Structures are given as C-alpha cells and as structure tokens.
Short mmCIF file of C-alpha atoms and ligand atoms in Angstrom, two decimals:
data_model
loop_
_atom_site.label_atom_id
_atom_site.label_comp_id
_atom_site.label_asym_id
_atom_site.label_seq_id
_atom_site.Cartn_x
_atom_site.Cartn_y
_atom_site.Cartn_z
CA MET A 18 134.73 92.86 223.15
CA ASN A 19 133.10 95.13 224.92
CA ILE A 20 131.63 97.99 222.94
CA LEU A 21 131.70 101.45 225.02
CA ILE A 22 130.08 103.64 222.21
CA SER A 23 129.15 103.53 219.10
CA ALA A 24 130.38 104.78 216.04
CA GLU A 25 127.42 106.54 215.57
CA ARG A 26 127.62 108.04 218.88
CA ILE A 27 130.99 109.25 218.87
CA GLN A 28 130.26 110.86 214.47
CA GLU A 29 126.97 112.74 216.26
CA ARG A 30 128.42 114.03 219.49
CA VAL A 31 131.64 115.71 217.83
CA ARG A 32 128.73 117.25 215.65
CA THR A 33 127.74 118.83 217.93
CA MET A 34 131.39 119.58 220.09
CA ALA A 35 132.11 121.38 216.46
CA ALA A 36 128.97 123.37 216.36
CA GLU A 37 129.51 124.66 220.00
CA ILE A 38 133.15 125.24 218.43
CA SER A 39 132.43 127.39 215.87
CA ALA A 40 129.48 129.55 217.79
CA ASP A 41 132.38 130.21 220.29
CA TYR A 42 135.22 131.17 218.32
CA ARG A 43 132.63 132.71 216.09
CA ASP A 44 135.33 133.88 212.50
CA ARG A 45 137.96 134.16 214.98
CA PRO A 46 141.31 132.12 213.75
CA LEU A 47 141.92 128.84 215.42
CA THR A 48 145.16 126.53 215.41
CA ILE A 49 143.79 123.12 216.94
CA LEU A 50 146.42 120.96 217.69
CA GLY A 51 146.37 117.55 218.46
CA VAL A 52 148.33 115.43 220.64
CA LEU A 53 149.40 112.13 219.22
CA THR A 54 149.36 109.48 218.76
CA GLY A 55 145.33 109.30 220.29
CA SER A 56 144.01 111.97 218.95
CA LEU A 57 143.90 111.58 215.54
CA MET A 58 141.68 110.87 214.75
CA PHE A 59 138.82 113.13 217.07
CA LEU A 60 140.77 116.02 214.88
CA ALA A 61 140.08 114.94 211.92
CA ASP A 62 136.29 114.40 212.20
CA LEU A 63 135.97 117.63 214.08
CA VAL A 64 137.31 119.77 211.81
CA ARG A 65 135.92 118.91 208.64
CA HIS A 66 132.64 120.25 210.80
CA LEU A 67 134.33 123.54 212.12
CA ASP A 68 132.77 126.54 209.92
CA LEU A 69 136.11 128.60 210.76
CA PRO A 70 139.49 128.94 209.65
CA ILE A 71 141.58 127.06 210.95
CA ARG A 72 145.68 125.93 210.93
CA ILE A 73 146.46 122.09 212.01
CA GLY A 74 149.30 121.36 213.64
CA LEU A 75 150.32 118.51 216.27
CA VAL A 76 152.20 117.71 219.46
CA GLN A 77 153.98 114.58 220.41
CA ALA A 78 153.55 114.42 224.49
CA SER A 79 154.38 110.58 225.61
CA SER A 80 153.68 109.23 229.65
CA TYR A 81 151.96 105.72 228.81
CA ARG A 82 153.70 102.40 227.30
CA GLY A 83 150.77 99.84 226.92
CA ALA A 84 148.88 99.05 229.35
CA ALA A 85 150.65 100.56 232.24
CA THR A 86 148.31 102.62 234.65
CA THR A 87 151.18 104.73 236.06
CA PRO A 88 152.44 107.56 234.01
CA GLY A 89 156.58 108.24 234.49
CA GLU A 90 158.16 111.97 233.56
CA LEU A 91 156.50 113.44 231.14
CA ARG A 92 158.15 114.39 227.23
CA ILE A 93 156.81 117.05 224.55
CA HIS A 94 158.70 117.08 221.51
CA PRO A 95 158.53 120.23 220.74
CA GLU A 96 159.72 120.27 216.93
CA LEU A 97 155.82 119.40 215.75
CA LEU A 98 154.37 122.44 217.16
CA PRO A 99 153.88 125.50 214.73
CA ASP A 100 153.73 129.31 215.64
CA VAL A 101 150.72 129.50 218.54
CA ARG A 102 152.29 133.28 220.25
CA ASN A 103 149.60 134.95 219.75
CA ARG A 104 147.20 132.54 217.73
CA HIS A 105 143.81 130.76 219.94
CA VAL A 106 144.88 127.77 220.48
CA LEU A 107 142.37 124.71 221.08
CA LEU A 108 144.13 121.71 222.25
CA LEU A 109 142.61 118.18 221.49
CA ASP A 110 143.35 114.97 223.08
CA ASP A 111 141.73 111.33 222.30
CA ILE A 112 141.46 110.70 226.57
CA LEU A 113 141.17 113.03 229.75
CA ASP A 114 142.28 110.13 232.38
CA THR A 115 144.85 111.31 236.14
CA GLY A 116 144.94 114.65 233.58
CA ARG A 117 148.65 115.02 233.88
CA THR A 118 149.67 115.24 230.01
CA LEU A 119 147.03 118.05 229.15
CA SER A 120 147.48 119.91 232.01
CA ARG A 121 151.34 120.09 231.73
CA LEU A 122 151.07 121.00 227.80
CA ALA A 123 148.27 123.78 229.37
CA GLU A 124 151.70 124.66 231.02
CA HIS A 125 153.67 124.64 228.03
CA LEU A 126 151.19 126.37 225.40
CA ARG A 127 151.17 129.75 228.12
CA SER A 128 154.77 130.15 228.76
CA LEU A 129 155.06 130.25 224.60
CA GLU A 130 152.37 133.07 225.61
CA VAL A 131 149.20 131.55 223.12
CA ALA A 132 146.27 134.31 222.40
CA SER A 133 143.78 132.01 224.51
CA LEU A 134 143.98 128.25 225.38
CA ARG A 135 141.01 125.90 225.58
CA ILE A 136 141.09 121.90 225.60
CA ALA A 137 138.86 119.32 224.44
CA VAL A 138 138.68 115.70 225.37
CA LEU A 139 136.79 112.58 223.43
CA CYS A 140 136.30 111.05 227.02
CA ARG A 141 136.98 111.71 230.12
CA LYS A 142 136.78 108.56 233.09
CA ILE A 143 135.63 108.81 236.16
CA GLY A 144 137.32 109.11 239.13
CA ARG A 145 140.97 108.39 237.74
CA GLN A 146 142.11 112.49 238.20
CA GLU A 147 144.71 113.64 239.75
CA VAL A 148 145.47 116.80 239.37
CA PRO A 149 142.64 119.64 238.38
CA LEU A 150 141.15 120.32 234.90
CA GLU A 151 138.18 121.64 233.60
CA PRO A 152 138.18 120.64 229.53
CA ASP A 153 135.97 123.02 227.83
CA TYR A 154 134.77 119.80 225.39
CA GLN A 155 134.44 116.78 226.27
CA GLY A 156 132.34 114.02 224.95
CA PHE A 157 132.33 110.89 226.60
CA GLU A 158 131.94 110.67 230.38
CA ILE A 159 133.45 107.29 231.11
CA PRO A 160 134.40 104.23 233.02
CA ASN A 161 137.65 103.32 234.87
CA GLU A 162 138.22 101.23 231.97
CA PHE A 163 141.58 100.88 229.65
CA VAL A 164 139.61 102.04 226.27
CA VAL A 165 140.93 101.57 222.45
CA GLY A 166 139.88 101.88 219.52
CA TYR A 167 138.75 105.87 217.50
CA GLY A 168 143.00 107.02 217.92
CA LEU A 169 142.89 104.68 221.60
CA ASP A 170 146.04 101.81 220.82
CA TYR A 171 146.85 98.84 223.24
CA ASN A 172 150.53 98.68 222.15
CA ASP A 173 149.20 100.59 219.04
CA GLU A 174 146.57 97.97 218.08
CA TYR A 175 143.33 99.36 217.19
CA ARG A 176 143.58 102.56 216.92
CA HIS A 177 142.12 102.46 213.78
CA LEU A 178 138.18 101.34 215.36
CA PRO A 179 135.35 103.60 214.59
CA PHE A 180 133.86 103.03 218.01
CA VAL A 181 135.19 102.95 221.75
CA ALA A 182 135.19 99.43 223.54
CA VAL A 183 136.93 98.07 226.42
CA LEU A 184 139.42 95.37 225.85
CA PRO A 185 138.53 92.56 227.64
CA GLN A 186 142.24 90.46 228.98
CA ILE A 187 142.68 93.52 230.45
CA GLU A 188 139.84 95.22 232.26
CA SER A 189 141.04 93.53 235.50
CA THR A 190 144.67 95.82 235.10
CA GLN A 191 142.49 98.98 236.22
CA ASP A 192 142.66 99.94 239.78
P1 XMP B 14 146.34 111.52 231.51
O1 XMP B 14 146.66 110.30 232.76
O2 XMP B 14 147.78 112.63 231.67
O3 XMP B 14 146.72 110.74 230.53
O4 XMP B 14 145.11 112.72 231.30
C1 XMP B 14 145.79 110.84 228.84
C2 XMP B 14 146.92 109.25 228.21
O5 XMP B 14 146.95 108.16 228.52
C3 XMP B 14 146.95 107.10 227.84
N1 XMP B 14 145.45 106.53 227.70
C4 XMP B 14 144.94 105.95 228.19
N2 XMP B 14 145.00 104.94 226.31
N3 XMP B 14 142.99 103.59 226.53
C5 XMP B 14 143.90 104.35 225.87
O6 XMP B 14 144.22 103.27 224.89
C6 XMP B 14 142.71 104.15 227.32
O7 XMP B 14 141.88 103.50 228.76
C7 XMP B 14 143.67 105.40 228.49
N4 XMP B 14 143.82 105.82 229.88
C8 XMP B 14 144.47 106.73 229.71
C9 XMP B 14 146.59 108.17 226.27
O8 XMP B 14 147.58 107.76 225.76
C10 XMP B 14 145.89 109.60 226.67
O9 XMP B 14 146.03 110.80 226.04
#
C-alpha cells in the first residue's frame, strides 16, 4: 500500500489543528459534530487535544458506496444530531472531495439556527471540488486518488489503519 500520510504526520497535524481551534474558540463551549463514519479517528484524536468545554455529536450522511466517485442523493439522518440551536458548532469530516456532503450538511445546520458554524477536514483532494466551500481547518491536501485509512474506507474496510494510503488496485478508477 502506498502510504500518503504517515501516522506520525497525522498525529502532529491533529495536535497543531487542535491548538488552533482551542485558540480560536478560547473558552467558548463548542459542539463537535463528526460525520459518520469516516471522521471517527480524526474526532477521537482531535478532541483529546482540545482545551475547551466541548460536547460531541454525530451526524450521518451518505453519498458514497465503495469506490464510486459519482455522488448519489445525500441523505441526512437527523435523529443522531444533538440540539445545536444557538450553539457554536464545528463540523468534522475525513475528506473534502466534491464538497457536496459538507455543503449540504452546513446548509442543514444553518437551518437549525446554530450560533456559528465552522468546518474541519483532515484531507482535501486537489482538483475535485464541485461546490464552493472553504474549510476553516484543513489537515492535508492530497492528490486525486481513492484513499483509505484513519477512518477512510473501501467497502467499510481499512478504517482502522493509523495512516492514509492509496489502494493500488483502484488507483485507476479515479478520473
Ligand atoms: P464529497 O464529494 O461530498 O465527499 O466531498 C465526501 C465523502 O466522500 C467519501 N470519499 C472518500 N472516502 N476515500 C474514502 O474512503 C476517498 O478517497 C474518498 N473520497 C470521498 C467520504 O465518505 C467523504 O466523507
């Protein structure tokens, strides 16, 4: 497997991102919302470095199956969402690809009258974005490859890997 981002680099970047977030919010209570399932590792590592009063919630939105690169209809499952009205919310995802998932989720959260909304992503694919969205915190820019590890999956496998890697057999499926 071709390792794109080592476990050490991920841990170091997550630590510096947590310091940025702690400084930006100072002591304001923050609701961290992780997008299931890919953000789980990122969320678990990030929150342990945050020096803030925080609540943790999860939101499920699905647009991808396996290595498919054409997003289907995005479904949001609001039953997992905590009460976010008047709360400062930081939405967390593993990867920003076309931007459709996060922009749709952001639109949904704004409709719930959050006090503020910011977005953090671990990875951002270069040259794939289709809708305008600028994350407030971004870990790494990566090339246009299908990646797995550190929460990212291929058919629900590989999420547990501590690094981010390209799966050789599907490298050619990306356009
Ligand atoms: P969009 O296109 O809405 O996609 O920004 C975000 C979601 O798509 C999934 N995704 C990937 N998952 N390896 C993965 O394991 C990838 O290379 C990849 N690219 C996109 C992911 O679920 C993300 O939340």
